[in-house]
PDB file of N, CA and C in Angstrom:
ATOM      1  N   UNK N   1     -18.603 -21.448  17.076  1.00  0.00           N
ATOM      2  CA  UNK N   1     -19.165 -21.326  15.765  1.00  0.00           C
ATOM      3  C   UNK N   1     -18.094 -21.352  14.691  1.00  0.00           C
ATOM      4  N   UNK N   2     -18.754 -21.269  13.678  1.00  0.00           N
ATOM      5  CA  UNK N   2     -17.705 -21.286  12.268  1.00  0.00           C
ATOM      6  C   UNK N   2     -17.733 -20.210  12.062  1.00  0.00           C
ATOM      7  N   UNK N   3     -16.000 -20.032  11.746  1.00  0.00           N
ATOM      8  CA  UNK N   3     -15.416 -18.386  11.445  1.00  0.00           C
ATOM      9  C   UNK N   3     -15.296 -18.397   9.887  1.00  0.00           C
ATOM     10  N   UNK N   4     -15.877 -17.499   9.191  1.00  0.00           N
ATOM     11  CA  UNK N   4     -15.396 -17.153   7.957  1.00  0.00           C
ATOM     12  C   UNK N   4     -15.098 -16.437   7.076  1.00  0.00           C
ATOM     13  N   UNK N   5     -13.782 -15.901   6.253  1.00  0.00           N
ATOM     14  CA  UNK N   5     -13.186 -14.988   5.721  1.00  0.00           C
ATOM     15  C   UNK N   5     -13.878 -13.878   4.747  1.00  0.00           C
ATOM     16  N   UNK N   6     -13.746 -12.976   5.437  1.00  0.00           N
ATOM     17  CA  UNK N   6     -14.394 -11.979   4.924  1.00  0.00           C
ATOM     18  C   UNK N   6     -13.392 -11.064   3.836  1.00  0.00           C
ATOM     19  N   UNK N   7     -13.994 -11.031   2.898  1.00  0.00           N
ATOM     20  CA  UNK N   7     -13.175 -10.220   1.498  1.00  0.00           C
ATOM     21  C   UNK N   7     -13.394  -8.546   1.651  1.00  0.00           C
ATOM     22  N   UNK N   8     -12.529  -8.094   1.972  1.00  0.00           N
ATOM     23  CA  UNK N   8     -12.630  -6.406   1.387  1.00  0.00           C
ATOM     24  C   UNK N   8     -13.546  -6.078  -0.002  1.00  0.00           C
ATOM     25  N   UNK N   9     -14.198  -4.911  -0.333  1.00  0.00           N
ATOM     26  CA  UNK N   9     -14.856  -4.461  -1.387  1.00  0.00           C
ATOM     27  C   UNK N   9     -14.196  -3.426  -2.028  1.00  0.00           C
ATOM     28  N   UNK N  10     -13.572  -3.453  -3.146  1.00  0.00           N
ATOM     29  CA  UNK N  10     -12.885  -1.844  -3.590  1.00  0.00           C
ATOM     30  C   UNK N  10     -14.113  -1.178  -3.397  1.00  0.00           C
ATOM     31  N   UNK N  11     -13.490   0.558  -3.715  1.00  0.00           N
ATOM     32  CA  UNK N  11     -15.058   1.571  -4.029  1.00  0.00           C
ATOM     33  C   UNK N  11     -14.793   1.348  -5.398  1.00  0.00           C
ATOM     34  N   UNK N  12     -15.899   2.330  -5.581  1.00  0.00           N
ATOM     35  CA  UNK N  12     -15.796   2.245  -6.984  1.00  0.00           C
ATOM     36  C   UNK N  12     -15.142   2.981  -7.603  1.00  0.00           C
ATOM     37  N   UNK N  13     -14.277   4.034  -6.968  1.00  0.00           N
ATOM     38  CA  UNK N  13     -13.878   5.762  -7.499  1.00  0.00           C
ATOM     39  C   UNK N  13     -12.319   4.993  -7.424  1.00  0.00           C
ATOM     40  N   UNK N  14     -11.885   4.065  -6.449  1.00  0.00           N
ATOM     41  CA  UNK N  14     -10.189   3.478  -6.370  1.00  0.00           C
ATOM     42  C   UNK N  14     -10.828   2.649  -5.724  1.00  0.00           C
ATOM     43  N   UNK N  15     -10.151   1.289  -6.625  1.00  0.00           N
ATOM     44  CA  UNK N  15     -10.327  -0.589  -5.825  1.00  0.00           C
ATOM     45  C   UNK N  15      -9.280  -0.679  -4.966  1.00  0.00           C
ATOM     46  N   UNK N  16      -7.920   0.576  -5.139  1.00  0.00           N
ATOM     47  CA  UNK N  16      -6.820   0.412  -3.326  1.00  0.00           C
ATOM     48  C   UNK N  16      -7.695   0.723  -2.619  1.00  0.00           C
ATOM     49  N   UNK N  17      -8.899   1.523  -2.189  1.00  0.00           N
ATOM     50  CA  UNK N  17      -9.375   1.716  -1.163  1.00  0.00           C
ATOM     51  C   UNK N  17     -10.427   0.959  -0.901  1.00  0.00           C
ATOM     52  N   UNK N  18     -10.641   0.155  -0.014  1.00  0.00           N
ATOM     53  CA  UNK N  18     -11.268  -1.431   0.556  1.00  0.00           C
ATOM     54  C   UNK N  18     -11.906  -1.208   1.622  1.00  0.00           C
ATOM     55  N   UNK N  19     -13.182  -1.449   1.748  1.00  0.00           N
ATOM     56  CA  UNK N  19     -13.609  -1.687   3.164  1.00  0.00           C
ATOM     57  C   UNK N  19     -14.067  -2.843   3.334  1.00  0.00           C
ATOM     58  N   UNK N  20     -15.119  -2.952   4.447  1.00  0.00           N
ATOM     59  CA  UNK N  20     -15.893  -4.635   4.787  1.00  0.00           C
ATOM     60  C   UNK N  20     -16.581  -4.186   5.941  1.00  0.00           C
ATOM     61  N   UNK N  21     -17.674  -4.462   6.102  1.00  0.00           N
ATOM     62  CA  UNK N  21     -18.529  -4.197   7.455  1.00  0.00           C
ATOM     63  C   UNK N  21     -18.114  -5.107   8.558  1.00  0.00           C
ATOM     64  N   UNK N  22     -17.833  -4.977   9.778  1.00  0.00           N
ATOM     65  CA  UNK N  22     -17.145  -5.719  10.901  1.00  0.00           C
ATOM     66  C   UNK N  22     -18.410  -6.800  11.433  1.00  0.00           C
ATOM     67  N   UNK N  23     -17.785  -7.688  11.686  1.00  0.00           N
ATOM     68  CA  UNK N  23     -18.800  -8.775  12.178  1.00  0.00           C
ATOM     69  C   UNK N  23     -17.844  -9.693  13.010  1.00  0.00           C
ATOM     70  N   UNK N  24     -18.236  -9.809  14.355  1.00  0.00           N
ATOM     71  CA  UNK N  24     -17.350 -10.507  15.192  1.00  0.00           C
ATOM     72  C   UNK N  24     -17.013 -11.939  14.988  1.00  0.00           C
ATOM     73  N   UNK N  25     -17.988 -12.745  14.298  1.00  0.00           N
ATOM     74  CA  UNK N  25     -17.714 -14.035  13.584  1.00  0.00           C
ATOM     75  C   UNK N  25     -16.544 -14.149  12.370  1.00  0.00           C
ATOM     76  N   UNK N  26     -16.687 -13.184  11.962  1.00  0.00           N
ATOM     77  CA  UNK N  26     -15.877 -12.965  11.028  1.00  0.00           C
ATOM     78  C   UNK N  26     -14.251 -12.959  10.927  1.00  0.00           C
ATOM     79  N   UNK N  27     -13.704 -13.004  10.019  1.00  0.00           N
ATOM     80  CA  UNK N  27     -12.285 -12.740  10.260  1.00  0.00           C
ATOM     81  C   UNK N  27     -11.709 -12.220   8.820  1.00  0.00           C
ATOM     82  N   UNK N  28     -10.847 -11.054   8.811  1.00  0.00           N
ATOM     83  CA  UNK N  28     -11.460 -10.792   7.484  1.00  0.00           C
ATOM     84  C   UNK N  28      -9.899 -10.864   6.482  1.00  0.00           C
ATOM     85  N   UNK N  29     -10.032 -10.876   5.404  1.00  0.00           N
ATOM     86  CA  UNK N  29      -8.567 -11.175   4.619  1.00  0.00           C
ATOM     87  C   UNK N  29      -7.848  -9.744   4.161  1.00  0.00           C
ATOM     88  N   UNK N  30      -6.640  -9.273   4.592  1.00  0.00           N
ATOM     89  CA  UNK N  30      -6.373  -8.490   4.242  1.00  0.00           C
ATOM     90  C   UNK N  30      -4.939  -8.990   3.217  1.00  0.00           C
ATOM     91  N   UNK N  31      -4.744  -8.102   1.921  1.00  0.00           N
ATOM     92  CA  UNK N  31      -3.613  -8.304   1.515  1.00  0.00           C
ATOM     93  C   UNK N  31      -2.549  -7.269   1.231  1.00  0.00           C
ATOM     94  N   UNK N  32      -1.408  -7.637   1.430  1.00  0.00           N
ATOM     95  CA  UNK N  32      -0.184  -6.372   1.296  1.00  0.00           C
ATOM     96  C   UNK N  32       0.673  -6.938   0.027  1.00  0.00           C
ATOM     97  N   UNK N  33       0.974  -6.054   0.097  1.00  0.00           N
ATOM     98  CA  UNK N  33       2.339  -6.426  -1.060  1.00  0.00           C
ATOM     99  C   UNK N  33       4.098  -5.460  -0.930  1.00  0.00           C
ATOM    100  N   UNK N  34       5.045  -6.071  -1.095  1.00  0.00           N
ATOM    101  CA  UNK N  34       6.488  -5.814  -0.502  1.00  0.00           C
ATOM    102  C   UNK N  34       6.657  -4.333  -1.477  1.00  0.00           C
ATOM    103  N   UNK N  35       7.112  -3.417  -0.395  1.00  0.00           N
ATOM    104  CA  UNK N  35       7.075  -2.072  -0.408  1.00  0.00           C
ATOM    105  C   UNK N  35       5.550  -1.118  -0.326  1.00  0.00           C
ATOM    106  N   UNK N  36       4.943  -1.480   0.196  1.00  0.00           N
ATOM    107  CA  UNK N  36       3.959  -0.915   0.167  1.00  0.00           C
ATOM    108  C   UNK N  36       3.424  -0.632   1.995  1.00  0.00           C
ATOM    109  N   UNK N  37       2.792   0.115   1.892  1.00  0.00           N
ATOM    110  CA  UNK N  37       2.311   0.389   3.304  1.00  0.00           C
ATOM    111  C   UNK N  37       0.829   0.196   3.744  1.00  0.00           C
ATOM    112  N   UNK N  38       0.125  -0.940   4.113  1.00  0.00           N
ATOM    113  CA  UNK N  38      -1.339  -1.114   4.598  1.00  0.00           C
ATOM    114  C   UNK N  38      -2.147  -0.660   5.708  1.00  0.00           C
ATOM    115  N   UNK N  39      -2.762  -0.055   5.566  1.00  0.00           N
ATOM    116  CA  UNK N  39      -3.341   0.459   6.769  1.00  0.00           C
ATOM    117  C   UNK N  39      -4.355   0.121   6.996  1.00  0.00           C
ATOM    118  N   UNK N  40      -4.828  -0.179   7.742  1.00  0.00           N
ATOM    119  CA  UNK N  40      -6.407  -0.703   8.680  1.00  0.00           C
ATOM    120  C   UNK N  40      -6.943   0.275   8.973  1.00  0.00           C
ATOM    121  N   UNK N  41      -8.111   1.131   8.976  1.00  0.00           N
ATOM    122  CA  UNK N  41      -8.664   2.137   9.817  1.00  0.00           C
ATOM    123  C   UNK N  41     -10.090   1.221  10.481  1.00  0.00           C
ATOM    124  N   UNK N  42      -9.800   1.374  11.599  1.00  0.00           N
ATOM    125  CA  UNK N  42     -11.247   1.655  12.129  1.00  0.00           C
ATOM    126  C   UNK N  42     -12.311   2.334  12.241  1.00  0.00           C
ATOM    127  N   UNK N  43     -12.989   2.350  12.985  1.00  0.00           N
ATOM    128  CA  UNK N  43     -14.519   3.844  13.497  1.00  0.00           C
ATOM    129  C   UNK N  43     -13.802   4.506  14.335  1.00  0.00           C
ATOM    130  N   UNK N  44     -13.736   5.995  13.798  1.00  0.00           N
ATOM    131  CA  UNK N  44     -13.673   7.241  14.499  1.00  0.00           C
ATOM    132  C   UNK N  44     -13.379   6.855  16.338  1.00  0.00           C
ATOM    133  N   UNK N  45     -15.136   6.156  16.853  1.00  0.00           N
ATOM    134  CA  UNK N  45     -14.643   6.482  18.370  1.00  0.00           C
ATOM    135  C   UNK N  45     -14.033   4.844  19.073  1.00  0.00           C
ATOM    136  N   UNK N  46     -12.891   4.069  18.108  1.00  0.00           N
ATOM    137  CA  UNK N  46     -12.224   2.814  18.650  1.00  0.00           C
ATOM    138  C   UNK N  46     -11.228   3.174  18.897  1.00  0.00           C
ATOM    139  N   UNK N  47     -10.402   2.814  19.181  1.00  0.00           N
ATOM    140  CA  UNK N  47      -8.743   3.404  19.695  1.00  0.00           C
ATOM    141  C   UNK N  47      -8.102   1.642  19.964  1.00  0.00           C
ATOM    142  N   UNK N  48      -7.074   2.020  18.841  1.00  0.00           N
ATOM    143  CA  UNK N  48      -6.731   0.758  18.645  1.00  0.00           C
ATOM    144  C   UNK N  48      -5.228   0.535  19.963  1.00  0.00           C
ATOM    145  N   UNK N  49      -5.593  -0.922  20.730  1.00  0.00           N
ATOM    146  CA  UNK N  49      -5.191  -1.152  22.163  1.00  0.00           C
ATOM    147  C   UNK N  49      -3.857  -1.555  22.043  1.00  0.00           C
ATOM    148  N   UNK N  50      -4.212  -2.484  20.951  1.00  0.00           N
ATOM    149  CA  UNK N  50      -2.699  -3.966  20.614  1.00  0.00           C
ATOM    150  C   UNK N  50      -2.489  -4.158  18.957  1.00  0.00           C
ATOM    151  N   UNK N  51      -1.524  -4.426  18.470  1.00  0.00           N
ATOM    152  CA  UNK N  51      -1.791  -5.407  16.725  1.00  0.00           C
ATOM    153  C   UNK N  51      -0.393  -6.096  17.033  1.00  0.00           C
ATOM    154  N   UNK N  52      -1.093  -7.385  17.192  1.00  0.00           N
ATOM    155  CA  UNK N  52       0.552  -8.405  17.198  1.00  0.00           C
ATOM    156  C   UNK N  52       0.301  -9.451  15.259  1.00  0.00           C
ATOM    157  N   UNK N  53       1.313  -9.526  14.550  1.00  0.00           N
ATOM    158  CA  UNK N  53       1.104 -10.386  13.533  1.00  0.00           C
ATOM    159  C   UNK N  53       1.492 -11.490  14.419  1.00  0.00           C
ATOM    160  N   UNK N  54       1.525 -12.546  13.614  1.00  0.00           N
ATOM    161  CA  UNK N  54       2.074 -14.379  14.252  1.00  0.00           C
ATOM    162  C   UNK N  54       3.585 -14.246  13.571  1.00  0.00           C
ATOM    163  N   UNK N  55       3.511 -13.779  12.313  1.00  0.00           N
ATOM    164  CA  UNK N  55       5.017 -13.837  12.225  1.00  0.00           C
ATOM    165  C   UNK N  55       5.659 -12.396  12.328  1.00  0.00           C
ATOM    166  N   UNK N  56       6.241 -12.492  13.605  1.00  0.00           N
ATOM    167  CA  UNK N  56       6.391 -11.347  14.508  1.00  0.00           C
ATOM    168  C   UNK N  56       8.059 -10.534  13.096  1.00  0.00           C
ATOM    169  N   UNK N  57       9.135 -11.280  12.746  1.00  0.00           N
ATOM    170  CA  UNK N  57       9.737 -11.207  12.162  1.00  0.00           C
ATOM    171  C   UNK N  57       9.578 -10.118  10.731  1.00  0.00           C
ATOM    172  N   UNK N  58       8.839 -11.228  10.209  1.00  0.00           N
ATOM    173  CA  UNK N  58       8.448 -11.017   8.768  1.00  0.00           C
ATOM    174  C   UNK N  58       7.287 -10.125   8.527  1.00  0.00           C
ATOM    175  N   UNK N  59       6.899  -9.266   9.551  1.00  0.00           N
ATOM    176  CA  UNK N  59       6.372  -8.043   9.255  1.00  0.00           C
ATOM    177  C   UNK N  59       6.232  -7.139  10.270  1.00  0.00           C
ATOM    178  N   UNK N  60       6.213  -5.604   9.998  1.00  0.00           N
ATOM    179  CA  UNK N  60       6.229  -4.391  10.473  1.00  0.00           C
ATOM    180  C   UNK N  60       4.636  -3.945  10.876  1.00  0.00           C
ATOM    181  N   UNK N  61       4.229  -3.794  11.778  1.00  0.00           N
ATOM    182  CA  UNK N  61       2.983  -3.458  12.002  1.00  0.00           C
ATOM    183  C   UNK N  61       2.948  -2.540  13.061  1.00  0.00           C
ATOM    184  N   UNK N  62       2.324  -1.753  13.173  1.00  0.00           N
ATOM    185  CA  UNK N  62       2.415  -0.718  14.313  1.00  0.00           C
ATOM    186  C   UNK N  62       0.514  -0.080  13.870  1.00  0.00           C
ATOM    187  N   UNK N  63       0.484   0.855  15.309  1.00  0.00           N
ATOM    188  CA  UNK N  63      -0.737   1.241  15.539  1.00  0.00           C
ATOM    189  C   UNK N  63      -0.806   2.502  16.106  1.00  0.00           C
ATOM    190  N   UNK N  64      -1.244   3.107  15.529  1.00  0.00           N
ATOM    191  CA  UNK N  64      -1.999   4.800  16.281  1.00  0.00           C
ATOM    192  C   UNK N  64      -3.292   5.203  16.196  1.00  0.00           C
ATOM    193  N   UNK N  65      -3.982   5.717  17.109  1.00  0.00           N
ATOM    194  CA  UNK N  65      -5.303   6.362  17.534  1.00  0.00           C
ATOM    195  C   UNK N  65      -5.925   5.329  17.193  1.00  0.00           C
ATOM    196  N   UNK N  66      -6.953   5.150  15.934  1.00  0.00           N
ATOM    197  CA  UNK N  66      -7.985   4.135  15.357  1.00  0.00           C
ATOM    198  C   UNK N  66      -7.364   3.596  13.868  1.00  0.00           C
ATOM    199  N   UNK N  67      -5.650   3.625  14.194  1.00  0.00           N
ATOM    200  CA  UNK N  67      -5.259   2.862  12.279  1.00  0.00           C
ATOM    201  C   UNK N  67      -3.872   1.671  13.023  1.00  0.00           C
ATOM    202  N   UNK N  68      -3.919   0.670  11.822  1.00  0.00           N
ATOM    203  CA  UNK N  68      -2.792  -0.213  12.441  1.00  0.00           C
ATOM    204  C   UNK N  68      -2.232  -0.425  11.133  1.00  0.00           C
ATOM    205  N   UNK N  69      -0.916   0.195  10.938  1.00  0.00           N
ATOM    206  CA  UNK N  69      -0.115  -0.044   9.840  1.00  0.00           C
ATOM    207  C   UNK N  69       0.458  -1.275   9.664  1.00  0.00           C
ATOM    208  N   UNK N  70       0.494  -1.974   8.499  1.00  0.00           N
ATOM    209  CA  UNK N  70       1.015  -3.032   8.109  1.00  0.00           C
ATOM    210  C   UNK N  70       2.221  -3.374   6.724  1.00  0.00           C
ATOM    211  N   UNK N  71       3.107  -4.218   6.921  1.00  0.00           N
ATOM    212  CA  UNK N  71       3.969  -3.891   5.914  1.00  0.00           C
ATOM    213  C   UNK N  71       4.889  -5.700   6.134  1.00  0.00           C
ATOM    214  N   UNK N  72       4.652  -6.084   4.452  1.00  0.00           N
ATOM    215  CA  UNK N  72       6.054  -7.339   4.692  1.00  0.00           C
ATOM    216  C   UNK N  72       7.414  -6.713   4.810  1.00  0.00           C
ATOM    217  N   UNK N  73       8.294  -7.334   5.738  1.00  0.00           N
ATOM    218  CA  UNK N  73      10.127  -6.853   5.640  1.00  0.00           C
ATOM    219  C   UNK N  73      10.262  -8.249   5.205  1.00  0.00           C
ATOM    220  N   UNK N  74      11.642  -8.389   5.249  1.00  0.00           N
ATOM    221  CA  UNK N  74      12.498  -9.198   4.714  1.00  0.00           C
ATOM    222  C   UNK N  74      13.205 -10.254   6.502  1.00  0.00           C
ATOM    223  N   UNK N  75      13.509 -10.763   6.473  1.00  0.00           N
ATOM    224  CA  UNK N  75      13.708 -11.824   7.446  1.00  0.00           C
ATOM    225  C   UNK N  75      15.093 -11.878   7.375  1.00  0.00           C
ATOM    226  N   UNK N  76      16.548 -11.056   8.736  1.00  0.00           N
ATOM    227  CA  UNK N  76      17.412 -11.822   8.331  1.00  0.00           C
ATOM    228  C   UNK N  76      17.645 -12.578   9.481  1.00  0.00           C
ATOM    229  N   UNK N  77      18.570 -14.013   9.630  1.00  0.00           N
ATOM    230  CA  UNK N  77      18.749 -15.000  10.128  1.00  0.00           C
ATOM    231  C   UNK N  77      20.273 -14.961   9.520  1.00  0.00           C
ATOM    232  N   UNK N  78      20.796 -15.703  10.772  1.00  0.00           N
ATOM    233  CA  UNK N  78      22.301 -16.402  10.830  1.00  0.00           C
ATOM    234  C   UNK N  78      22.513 -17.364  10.957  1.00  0.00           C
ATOM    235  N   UNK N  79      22.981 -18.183   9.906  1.00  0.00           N
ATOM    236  CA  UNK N  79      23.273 -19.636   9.710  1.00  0.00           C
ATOM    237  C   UNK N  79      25.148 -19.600  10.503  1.00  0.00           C
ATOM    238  N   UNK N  80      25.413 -20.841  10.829  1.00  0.00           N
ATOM    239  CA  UNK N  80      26.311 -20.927  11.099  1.00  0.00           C
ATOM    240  C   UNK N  80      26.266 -22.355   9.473  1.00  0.00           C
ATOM    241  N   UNK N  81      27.652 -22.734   9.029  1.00  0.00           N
ATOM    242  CA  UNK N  81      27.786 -23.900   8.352  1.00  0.00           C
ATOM    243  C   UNK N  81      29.169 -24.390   8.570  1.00  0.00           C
ATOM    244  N   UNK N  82      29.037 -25.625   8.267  1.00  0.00           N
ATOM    245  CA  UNK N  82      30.631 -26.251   8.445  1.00  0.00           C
ATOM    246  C   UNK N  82      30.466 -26.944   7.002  1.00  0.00           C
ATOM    247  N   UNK N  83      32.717 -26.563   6.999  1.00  0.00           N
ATOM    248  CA  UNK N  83      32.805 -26.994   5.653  1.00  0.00           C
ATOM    249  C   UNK N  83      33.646 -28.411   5.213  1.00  0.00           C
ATOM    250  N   UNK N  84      34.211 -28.995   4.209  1.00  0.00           N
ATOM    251  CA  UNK N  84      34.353 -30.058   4.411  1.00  0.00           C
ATOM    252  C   UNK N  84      35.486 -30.232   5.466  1.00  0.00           C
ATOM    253  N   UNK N  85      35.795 -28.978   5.846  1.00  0.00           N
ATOM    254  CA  UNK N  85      37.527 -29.401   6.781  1.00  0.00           C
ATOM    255  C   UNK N  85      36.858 -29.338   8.403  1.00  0.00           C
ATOM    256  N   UNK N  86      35.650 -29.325   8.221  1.00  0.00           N
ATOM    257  CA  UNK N  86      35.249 -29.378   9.683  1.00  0.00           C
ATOM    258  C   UNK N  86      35.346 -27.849  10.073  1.00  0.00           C
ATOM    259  N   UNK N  87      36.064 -26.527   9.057  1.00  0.00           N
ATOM    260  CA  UNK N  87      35.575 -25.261  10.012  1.00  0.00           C
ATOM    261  C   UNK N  87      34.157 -24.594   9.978  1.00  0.00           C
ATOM    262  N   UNK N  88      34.011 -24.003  10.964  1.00  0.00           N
ATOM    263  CA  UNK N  88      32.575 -23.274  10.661  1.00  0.00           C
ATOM    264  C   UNK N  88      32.569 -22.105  10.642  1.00  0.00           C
ATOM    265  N   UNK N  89      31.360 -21.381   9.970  1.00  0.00           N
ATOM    266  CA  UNK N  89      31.410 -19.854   9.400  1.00  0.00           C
ATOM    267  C   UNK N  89      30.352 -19.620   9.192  1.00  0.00           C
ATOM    268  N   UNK N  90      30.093 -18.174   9.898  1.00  0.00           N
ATOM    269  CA  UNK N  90      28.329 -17.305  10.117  1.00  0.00           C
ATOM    270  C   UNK N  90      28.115 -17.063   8.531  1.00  0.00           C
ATOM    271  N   UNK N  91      26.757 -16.963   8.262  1.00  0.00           N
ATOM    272  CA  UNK N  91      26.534 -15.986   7.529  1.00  0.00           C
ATOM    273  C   UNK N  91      25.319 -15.541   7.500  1.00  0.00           C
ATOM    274  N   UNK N  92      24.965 -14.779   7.134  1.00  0.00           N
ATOM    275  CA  UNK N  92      24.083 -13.888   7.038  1.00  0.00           C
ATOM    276  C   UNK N  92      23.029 -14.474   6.372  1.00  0.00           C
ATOM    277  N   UNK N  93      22.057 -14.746   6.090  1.00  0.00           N
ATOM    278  CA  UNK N  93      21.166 -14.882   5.044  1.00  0.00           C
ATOM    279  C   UNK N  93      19.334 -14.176   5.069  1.00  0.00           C
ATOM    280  N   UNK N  94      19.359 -13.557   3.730  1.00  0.00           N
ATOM    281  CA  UNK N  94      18.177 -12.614   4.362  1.00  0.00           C
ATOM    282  C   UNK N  94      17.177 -13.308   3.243  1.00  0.00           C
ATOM    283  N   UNK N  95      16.120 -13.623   3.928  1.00  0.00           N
ATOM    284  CA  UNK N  95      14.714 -13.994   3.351  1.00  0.00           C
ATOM    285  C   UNK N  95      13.663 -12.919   3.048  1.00  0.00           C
ATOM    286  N   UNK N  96      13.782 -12.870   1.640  1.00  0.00           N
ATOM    287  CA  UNK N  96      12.757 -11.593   0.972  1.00  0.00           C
ATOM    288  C   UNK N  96      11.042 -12.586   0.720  1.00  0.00           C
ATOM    289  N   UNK N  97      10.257 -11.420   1.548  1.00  0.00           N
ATOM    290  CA  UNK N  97       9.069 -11.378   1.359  1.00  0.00           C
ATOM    291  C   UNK N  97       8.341 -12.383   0.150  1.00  0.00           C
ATOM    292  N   UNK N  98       8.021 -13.269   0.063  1.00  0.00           N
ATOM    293  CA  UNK N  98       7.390 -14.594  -0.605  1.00  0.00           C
ATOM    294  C   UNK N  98       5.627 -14.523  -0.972  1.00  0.00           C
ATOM    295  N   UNK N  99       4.876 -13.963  -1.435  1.00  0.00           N
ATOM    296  CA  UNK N  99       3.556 -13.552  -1.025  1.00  0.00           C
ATOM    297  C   UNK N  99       2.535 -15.446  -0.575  1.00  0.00           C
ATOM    298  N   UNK N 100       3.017 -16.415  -1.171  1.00  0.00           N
ATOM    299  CA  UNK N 100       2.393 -17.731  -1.279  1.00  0.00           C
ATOM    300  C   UNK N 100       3.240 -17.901  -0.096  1.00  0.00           C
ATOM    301  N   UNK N 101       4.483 -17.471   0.529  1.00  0.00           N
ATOM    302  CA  UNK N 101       5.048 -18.249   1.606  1.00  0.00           C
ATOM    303  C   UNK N 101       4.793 -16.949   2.650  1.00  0.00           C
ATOM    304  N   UNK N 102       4.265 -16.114   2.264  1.00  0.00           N
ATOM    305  CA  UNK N 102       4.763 -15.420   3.731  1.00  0.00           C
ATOM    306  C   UNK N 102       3.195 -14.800   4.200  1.00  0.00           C
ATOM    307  N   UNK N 103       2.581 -15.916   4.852  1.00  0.00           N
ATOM    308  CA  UNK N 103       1.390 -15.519   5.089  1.00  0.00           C
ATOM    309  C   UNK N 103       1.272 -15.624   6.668  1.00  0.00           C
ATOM    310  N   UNK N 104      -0.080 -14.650   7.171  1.00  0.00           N
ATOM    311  CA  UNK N 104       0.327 -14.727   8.931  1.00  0.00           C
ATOM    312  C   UNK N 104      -1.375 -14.888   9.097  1.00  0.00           C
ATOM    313  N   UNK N 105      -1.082 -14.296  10.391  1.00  0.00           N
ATOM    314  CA  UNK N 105      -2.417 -13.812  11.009  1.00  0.00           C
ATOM    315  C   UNK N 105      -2.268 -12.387  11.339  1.00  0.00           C
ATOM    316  N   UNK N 106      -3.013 -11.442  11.977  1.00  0.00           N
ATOM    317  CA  UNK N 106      -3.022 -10.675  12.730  1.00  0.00           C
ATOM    318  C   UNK N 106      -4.064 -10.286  13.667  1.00  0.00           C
ATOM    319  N   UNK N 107      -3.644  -9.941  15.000  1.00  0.00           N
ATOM    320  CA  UNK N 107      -4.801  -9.862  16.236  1.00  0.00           C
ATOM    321  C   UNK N 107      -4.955  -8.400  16.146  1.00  0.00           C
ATOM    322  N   UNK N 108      -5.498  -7.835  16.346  1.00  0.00           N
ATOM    323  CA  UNK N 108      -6.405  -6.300  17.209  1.00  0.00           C
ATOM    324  C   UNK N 108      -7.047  -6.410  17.767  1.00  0.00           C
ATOM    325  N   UNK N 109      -6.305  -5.490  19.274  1.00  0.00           N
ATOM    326  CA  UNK N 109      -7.828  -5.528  20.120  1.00  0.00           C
ATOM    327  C   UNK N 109      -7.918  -3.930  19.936  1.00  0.00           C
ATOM    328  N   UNK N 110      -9.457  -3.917  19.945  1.00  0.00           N
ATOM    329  CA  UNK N 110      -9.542  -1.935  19.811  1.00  0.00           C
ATOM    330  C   UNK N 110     -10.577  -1.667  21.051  1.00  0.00           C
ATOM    331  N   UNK N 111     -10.754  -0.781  21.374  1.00  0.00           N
ATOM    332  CA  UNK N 111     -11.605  -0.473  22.461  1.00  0.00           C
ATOM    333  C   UNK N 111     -13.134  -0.407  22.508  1.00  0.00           C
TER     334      UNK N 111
END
């Protein structure tokens, strides 16, 4: 079947706090933003199993009882480069959180 993105609802008392009714067709859009901490809660009696993102790197996600925390980091990577004399030299280079470039997926399985 066709899967389609389901939008969070603010309340009305605080629009940070979001829900969405679960529907297995569904897949639903969550958004974060750099320094901030997202959390997923589930229902009381789920117990969350797994949460892998796709870009395993470029974000922090972890899980306890029925919540799966989410968070962008920063990406670092080591370039090697050569210069015009033919030597080469590491460096470091760290890729900060992009919100238009740094988009994933994420799986949960809950019980």
């Amino acid at each position: 079947g066709v899967q389609a993105a389901a939008t969070p609802q603010g309340s009305r008392y605080d629009s940070r706090m979001q829900q969405v009714s679960y529907n297995p067709y569904n897949t639903t859009v969550i958004n974060t933003q750099v320094a901030f901490l997202s959390t997923l809660v589930f229902d009381d009696d789920e117990t969350v199993i797994d949460a892998r993102s796709g870009m395993a790197k470029g974000w922090d996600v972890q899980h306890d009882a029925n919540r799966v925390y989410v968070m962008p980091v920063p990406v670092t990577q080591t370039e090697e480069v050569t210069d015009s004399e033919g030597q080469k030299t590491r460096t470091e280079r760290v890729y900060e959180p992009v919100p238009q470039d740094w988009t994933t997926n994420l799986f949960v399985v809950t019980s």
